[in-house]
mmCIF file of C-alpha atoms in Angstrom:
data_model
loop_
_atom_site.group_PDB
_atom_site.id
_atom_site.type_symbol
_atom_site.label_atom_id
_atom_site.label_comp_id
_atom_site.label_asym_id
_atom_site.label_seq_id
_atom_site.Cartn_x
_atom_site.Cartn_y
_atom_site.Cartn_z
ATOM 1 C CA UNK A 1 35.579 -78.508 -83.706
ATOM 2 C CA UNK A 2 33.662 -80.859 -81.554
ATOM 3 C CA UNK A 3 29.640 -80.750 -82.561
ATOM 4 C CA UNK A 4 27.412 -82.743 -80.113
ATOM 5 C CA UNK A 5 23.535 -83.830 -82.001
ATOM 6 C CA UNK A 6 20.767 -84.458 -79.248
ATOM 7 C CA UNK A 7 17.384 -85.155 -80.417
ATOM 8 C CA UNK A 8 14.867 -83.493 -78.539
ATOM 9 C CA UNK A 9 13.268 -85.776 -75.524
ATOM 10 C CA UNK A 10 10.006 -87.821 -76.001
ATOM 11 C CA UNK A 11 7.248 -85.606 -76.837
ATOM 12 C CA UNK A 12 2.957 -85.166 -76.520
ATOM 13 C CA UNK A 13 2.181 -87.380 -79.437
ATOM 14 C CA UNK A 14 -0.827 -84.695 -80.042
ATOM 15 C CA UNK A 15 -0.694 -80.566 -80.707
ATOM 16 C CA UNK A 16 -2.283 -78.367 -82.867
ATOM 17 C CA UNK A 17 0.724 -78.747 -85.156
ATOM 18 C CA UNK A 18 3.835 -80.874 -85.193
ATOM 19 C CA UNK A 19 6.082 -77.961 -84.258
ATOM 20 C CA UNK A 20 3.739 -77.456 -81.261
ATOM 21 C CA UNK A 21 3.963 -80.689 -79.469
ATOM 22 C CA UNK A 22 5.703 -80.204 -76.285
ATOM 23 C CA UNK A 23 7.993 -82.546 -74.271
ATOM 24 C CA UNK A 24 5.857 -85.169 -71.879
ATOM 25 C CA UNK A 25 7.688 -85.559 -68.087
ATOM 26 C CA UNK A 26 9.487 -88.556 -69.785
ATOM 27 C CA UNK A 27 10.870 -86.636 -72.182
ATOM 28 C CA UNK A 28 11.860 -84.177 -70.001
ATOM 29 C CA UNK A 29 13.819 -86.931 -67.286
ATOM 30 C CA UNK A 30 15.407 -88.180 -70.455
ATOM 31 C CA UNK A 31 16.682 -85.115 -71.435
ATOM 32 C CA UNK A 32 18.381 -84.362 -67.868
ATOM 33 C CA UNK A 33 19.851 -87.738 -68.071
ATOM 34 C CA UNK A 34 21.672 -87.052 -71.418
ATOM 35 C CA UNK A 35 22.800 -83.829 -70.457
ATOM 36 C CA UNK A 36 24.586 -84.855 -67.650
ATOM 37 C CA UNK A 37 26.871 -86.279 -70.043
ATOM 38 C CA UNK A 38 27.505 -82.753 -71.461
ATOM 39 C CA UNK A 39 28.681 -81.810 -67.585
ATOM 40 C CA UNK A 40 32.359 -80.303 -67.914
ATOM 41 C CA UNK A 41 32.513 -80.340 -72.400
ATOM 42 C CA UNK A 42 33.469 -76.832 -73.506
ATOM 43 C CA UNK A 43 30.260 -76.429 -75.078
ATOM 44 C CA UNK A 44 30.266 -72.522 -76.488
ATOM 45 C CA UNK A 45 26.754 -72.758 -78.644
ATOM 46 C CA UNK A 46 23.627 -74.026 -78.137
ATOM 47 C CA UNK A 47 21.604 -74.348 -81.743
ATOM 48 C CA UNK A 48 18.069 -75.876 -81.503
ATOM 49 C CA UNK A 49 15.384 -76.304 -83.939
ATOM 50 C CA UNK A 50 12.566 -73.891 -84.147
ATOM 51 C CA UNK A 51 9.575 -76.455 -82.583
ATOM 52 C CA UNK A 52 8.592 -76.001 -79.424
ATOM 53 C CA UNK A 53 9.815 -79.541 -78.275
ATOM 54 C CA UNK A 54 13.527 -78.965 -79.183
ATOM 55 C CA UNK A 55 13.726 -75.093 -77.777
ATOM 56 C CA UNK A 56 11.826 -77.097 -74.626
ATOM 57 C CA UNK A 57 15.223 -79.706 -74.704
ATOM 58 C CA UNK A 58 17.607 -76.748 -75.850
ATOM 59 C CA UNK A 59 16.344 -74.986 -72.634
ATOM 60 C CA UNK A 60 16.664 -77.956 -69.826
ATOM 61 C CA UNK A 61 20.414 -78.456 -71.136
ATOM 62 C CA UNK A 62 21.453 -74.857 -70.761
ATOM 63 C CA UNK A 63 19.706 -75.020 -66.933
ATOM 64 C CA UNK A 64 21.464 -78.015 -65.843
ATOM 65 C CA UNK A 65 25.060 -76.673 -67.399
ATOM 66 C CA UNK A 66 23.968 -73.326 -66.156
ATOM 67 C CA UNK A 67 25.095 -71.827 -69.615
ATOM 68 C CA UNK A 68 24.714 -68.127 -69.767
ATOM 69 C CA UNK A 69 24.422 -67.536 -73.569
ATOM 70 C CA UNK A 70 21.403 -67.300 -75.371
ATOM 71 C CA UNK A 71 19.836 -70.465 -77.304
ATOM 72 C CA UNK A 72 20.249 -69.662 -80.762
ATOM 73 C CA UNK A 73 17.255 -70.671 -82.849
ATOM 74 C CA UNK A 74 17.539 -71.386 -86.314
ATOM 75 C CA UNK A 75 14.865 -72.621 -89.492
ATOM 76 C CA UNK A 76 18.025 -75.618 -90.606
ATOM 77 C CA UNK A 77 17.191 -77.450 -87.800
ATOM 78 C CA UNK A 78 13.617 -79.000 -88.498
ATOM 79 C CA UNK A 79 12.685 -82.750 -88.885
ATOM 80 C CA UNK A 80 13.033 -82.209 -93.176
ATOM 81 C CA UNK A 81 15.862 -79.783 -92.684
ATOM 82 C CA UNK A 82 18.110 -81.042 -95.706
ATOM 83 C CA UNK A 83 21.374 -82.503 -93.517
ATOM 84 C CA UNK A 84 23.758 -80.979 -96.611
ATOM 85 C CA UNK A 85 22.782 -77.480 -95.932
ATOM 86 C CA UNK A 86 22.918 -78.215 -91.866
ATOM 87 C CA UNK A 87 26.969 -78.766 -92.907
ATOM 88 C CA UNK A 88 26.860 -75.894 -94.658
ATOM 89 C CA UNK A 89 25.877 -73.358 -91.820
ATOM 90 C CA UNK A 90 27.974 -75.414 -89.365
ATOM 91 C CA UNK A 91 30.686 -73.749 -91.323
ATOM 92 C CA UNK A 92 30.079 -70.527 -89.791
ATOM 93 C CA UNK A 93 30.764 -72.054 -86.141
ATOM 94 C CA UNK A 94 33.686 -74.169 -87.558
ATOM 95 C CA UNK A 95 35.515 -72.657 -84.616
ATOM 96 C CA UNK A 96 33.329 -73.165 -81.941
ATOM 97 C CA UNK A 97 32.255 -76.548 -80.068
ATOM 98 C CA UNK A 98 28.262 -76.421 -80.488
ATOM 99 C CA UNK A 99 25.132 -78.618 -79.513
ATOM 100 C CA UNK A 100 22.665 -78.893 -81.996
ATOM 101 C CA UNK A 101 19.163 -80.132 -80.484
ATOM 102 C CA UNK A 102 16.785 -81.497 -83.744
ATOM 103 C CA UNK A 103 14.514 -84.028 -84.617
ATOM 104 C CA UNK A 104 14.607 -87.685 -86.277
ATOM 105 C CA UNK A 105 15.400 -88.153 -89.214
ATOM 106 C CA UNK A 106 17.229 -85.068 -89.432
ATOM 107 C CA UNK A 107 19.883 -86.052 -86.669
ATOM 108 C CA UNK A 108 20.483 -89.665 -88.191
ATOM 109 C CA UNK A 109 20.885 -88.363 -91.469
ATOM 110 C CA UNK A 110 23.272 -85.934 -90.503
ATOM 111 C CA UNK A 111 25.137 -87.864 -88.691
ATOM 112 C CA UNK A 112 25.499 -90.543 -91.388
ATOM 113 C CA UNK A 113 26.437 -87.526 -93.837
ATOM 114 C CA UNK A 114 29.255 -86.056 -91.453
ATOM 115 C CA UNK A 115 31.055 -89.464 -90.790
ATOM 116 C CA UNK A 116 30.330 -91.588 -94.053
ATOM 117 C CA UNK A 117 29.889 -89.104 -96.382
ATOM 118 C CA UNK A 118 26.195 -90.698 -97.390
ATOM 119 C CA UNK A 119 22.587 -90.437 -96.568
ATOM 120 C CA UNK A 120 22.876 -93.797 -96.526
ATOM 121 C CA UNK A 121 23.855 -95.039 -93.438
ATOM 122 C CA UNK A 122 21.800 -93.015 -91.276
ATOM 123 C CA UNK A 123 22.833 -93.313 -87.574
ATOM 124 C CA UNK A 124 19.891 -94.473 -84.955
ATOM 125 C CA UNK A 125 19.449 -91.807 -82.775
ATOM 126 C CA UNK A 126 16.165 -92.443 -80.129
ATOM 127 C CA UNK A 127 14.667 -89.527 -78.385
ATOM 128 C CA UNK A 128 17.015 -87.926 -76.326
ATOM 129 C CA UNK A 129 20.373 -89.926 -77.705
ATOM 130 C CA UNK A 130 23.370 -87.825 -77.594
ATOM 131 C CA UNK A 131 25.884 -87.846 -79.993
ATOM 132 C CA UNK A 132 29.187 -86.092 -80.417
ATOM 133 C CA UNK A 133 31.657 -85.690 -83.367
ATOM 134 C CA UNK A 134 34.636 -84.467 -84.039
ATOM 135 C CA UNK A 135 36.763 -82.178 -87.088
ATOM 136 C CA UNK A 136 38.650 -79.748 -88.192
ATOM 137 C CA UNK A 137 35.817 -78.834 -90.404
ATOM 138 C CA UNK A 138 31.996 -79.730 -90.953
ATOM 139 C CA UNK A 139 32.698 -81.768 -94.032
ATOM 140 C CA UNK A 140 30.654 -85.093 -95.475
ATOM 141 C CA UNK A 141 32.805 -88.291 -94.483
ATOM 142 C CA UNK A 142 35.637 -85.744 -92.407
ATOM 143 C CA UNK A 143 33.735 -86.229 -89.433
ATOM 144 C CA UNK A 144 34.487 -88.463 -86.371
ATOM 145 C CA UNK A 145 31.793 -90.369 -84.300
ATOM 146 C CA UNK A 146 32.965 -90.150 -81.039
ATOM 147 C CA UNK A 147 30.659 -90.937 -78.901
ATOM 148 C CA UNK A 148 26.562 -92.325 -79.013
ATOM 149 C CA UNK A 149 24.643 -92.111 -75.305
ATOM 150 C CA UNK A 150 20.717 -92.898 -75.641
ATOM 151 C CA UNK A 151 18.670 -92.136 -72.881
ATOM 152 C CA UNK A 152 17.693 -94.911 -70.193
#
């Protein structure tokens, strides 16, 4: 299974709630930069947080690869999402090669869970950073850090 994490692009530092704030036209360049990097990957599911910013990122990455399958939203993806339970649903797509599109710390955490096995060592991860791992199975410390782009 190959899993690639992006953070969501840089967003409106004001909304009426967090999970409202929307990506600013930075945000949105840096998002087209980092998926260009996804051009050609045998991506099969895109998974994106709930807020508005990360469906906003979720949405730009399946224009520019011109994927035809829905975004599939999902409540495990938020900022405080608990990164042991986010490796627990990934379970159910252990067969698939998926993009998840969250939020800081979430993403570093996770990340830091699926390679070292601890919430520890939480990997940086800027807006729009790309990362990609690899597995048989979504397990903490069985993970491989491939790769780790962050947007220009």
């Amino acid at each position: 299974m190959k899993v690639w994490i992006l953070r969501h692009g840089e967003a409106k530092p004001q909304a009426r709630t967090d999970a409202d704030r929307e990506l600013t036209a930075k945000g949105r360049e840096e998002v087209l930069r980092s998926a260009a990097h996804l051009m050609g990957q045998p991506l099969q599911q895109i998974i994106a947080s709930p807020y508005v910013r990360a469906r906003q990122t979720a949405e730009l990455v399946r224009q520019v690869l011109g994927f035809t399958d829905p975004i599939v939203t999902v409540p495990w993806l938020t900022p405080e999402s608990n990164p042991h339970k986010v490796l627990d649903q990934l379970e159910a797509y252990s067969d698939e090669n998926v993009l998840l599109v969250s939020h800081q710390p979430l993403v570093g955490a996770l990340i830091g869970l699926a390679v070292h096995g601890s919430l520890q060592e939480a990997q940086p991860m800027h807006t729009a950073s790309l990362a990609q791992l690899e597995a048989d199975l979504p397990l903490a410390g069985a993970m491989e850090l491939v790769d780790v782009r962050h947007a220009e």
